[in-house]
XYZ file of N, CA and C in Angstrom:
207
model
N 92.064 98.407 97.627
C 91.792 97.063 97.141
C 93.073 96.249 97.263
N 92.821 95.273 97.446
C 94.299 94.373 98.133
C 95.002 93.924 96.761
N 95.750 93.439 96.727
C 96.553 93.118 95.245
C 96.013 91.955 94.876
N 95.378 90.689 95.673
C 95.217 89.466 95.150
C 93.622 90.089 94.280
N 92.911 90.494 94.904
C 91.786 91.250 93.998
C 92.050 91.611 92.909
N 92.795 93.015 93.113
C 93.014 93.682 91.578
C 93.790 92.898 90.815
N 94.799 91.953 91.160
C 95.147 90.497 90.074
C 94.063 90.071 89.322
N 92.960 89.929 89.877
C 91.679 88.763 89.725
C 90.763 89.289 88.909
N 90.618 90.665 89.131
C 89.879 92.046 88.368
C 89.937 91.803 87.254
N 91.438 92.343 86.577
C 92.348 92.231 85.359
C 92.278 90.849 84.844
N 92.397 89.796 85.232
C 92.254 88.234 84.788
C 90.761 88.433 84.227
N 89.941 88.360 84.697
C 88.910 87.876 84.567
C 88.075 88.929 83.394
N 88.504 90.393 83.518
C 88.144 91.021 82.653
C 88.845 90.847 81.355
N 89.881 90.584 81.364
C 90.594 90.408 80.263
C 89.648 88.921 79.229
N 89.620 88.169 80.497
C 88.937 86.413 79.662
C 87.963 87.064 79.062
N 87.258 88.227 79.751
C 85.775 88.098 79.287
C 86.138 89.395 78.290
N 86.815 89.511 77.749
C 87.453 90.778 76.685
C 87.466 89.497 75.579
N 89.066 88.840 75.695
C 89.294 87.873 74.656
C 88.148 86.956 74.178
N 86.845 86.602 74.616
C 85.784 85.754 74.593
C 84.500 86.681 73.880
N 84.198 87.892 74.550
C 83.380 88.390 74.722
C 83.512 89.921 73.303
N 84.494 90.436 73.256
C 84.674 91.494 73.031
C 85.105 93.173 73.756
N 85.713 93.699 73.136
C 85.779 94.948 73.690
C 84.618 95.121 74.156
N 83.105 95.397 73.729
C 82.311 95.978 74.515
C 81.873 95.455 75.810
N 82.330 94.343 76.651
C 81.835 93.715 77.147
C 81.464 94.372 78.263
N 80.067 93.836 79.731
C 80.234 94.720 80.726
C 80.212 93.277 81.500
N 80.930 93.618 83.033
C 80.925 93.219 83.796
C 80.451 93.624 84.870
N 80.050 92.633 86.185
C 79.326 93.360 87.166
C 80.311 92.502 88.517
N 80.551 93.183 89.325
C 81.491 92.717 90.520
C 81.793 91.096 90.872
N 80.495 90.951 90.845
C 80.142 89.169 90.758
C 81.117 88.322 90.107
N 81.349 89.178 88.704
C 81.761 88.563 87.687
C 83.483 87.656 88.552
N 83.736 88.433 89.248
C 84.875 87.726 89.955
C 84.821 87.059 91.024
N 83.578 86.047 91.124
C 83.528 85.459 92.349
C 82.481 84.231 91.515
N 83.102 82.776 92.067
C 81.741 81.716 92.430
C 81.214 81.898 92.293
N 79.714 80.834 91.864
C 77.990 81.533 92.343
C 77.851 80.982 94.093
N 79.359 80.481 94.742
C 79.369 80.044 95.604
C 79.495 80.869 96.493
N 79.642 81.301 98.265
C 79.699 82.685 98.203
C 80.826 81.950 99.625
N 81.765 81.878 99.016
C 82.830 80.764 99.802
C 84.316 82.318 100.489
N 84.120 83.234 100.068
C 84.908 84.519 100.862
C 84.281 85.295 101.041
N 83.211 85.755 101.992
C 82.650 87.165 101.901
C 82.883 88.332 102.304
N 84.243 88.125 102.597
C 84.975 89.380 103.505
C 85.470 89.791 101.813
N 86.076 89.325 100.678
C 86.499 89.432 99.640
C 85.279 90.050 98.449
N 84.433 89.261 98.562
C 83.135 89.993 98.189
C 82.756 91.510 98.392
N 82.857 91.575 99.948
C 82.329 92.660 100.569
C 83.403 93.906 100.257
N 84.772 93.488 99.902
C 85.391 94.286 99.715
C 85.588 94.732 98.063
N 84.789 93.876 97.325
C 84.708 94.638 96.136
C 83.493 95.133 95.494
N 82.634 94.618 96.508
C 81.201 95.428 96.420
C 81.499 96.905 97.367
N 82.174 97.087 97.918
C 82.803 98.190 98.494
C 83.300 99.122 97.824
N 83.913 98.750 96.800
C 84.818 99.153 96.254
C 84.332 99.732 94.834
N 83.230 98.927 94.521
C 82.318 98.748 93.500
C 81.439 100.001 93.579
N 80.685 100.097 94.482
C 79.293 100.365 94.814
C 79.665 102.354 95.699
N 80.122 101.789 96.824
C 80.337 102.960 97.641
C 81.555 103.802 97.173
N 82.510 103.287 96.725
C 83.415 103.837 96.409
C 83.505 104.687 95.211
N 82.723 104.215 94.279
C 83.518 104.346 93.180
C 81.898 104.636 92.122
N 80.863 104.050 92.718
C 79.334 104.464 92.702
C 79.207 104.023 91.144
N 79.666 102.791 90.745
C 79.285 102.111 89.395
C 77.858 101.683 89.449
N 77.165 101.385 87.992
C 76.416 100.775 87.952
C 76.493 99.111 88.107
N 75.374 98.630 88.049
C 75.649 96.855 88.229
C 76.503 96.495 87.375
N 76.148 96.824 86.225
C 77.455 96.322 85.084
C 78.160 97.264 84.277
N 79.259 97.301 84.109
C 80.084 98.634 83.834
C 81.066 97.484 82.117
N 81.748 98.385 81.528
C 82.592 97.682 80.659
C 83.796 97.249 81.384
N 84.053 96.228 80.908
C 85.271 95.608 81.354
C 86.418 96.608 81.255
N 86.423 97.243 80.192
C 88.148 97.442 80.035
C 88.290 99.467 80.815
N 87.026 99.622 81.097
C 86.815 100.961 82.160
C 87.130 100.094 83.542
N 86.907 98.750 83.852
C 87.245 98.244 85.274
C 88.731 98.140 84.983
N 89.456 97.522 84.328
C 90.580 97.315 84.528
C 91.755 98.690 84.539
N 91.055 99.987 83.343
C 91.778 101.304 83.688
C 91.712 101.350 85.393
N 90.113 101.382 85.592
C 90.320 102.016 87.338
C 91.052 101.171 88.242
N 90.951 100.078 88.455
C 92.044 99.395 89.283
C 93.590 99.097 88.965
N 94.093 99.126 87.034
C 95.413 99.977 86.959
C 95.647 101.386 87.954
């Protein structure tokens, strides 16, 4: 996963921590537009998401941010 990603991972899980709560889940999406304006960036964290790593659609936030620490 490229570094500007896993930056974006951690950001965004974190907002939705401080907002949301510890339990919160997130689903890959959660770091992208409803616009679909990079899909090489997409594709690489539905990659990363899905084939790699074989999550469900929505996982807890703060289990995404251990795995990409």
């Amino acid at each position: 996963m490229r570094e500007s990603l896993r930056e974006k991972v951690i950001n965004v899980c974190n907002k939705k921590i401080q907002t949301k709560g510890e339990s919160v889940s997130v689903s890959f999406y959660a770091f992208f537009a409803n616009k679909n304006d990079n899909p090489e960036l997409l594709m690489e964290a539905a990659t990363w998401w899905i084939q790699k790593h074989k999550l469900d659609h929505f996982e807890k936030a703060t289990k995404i941010i251990g795995m990409v620490n």
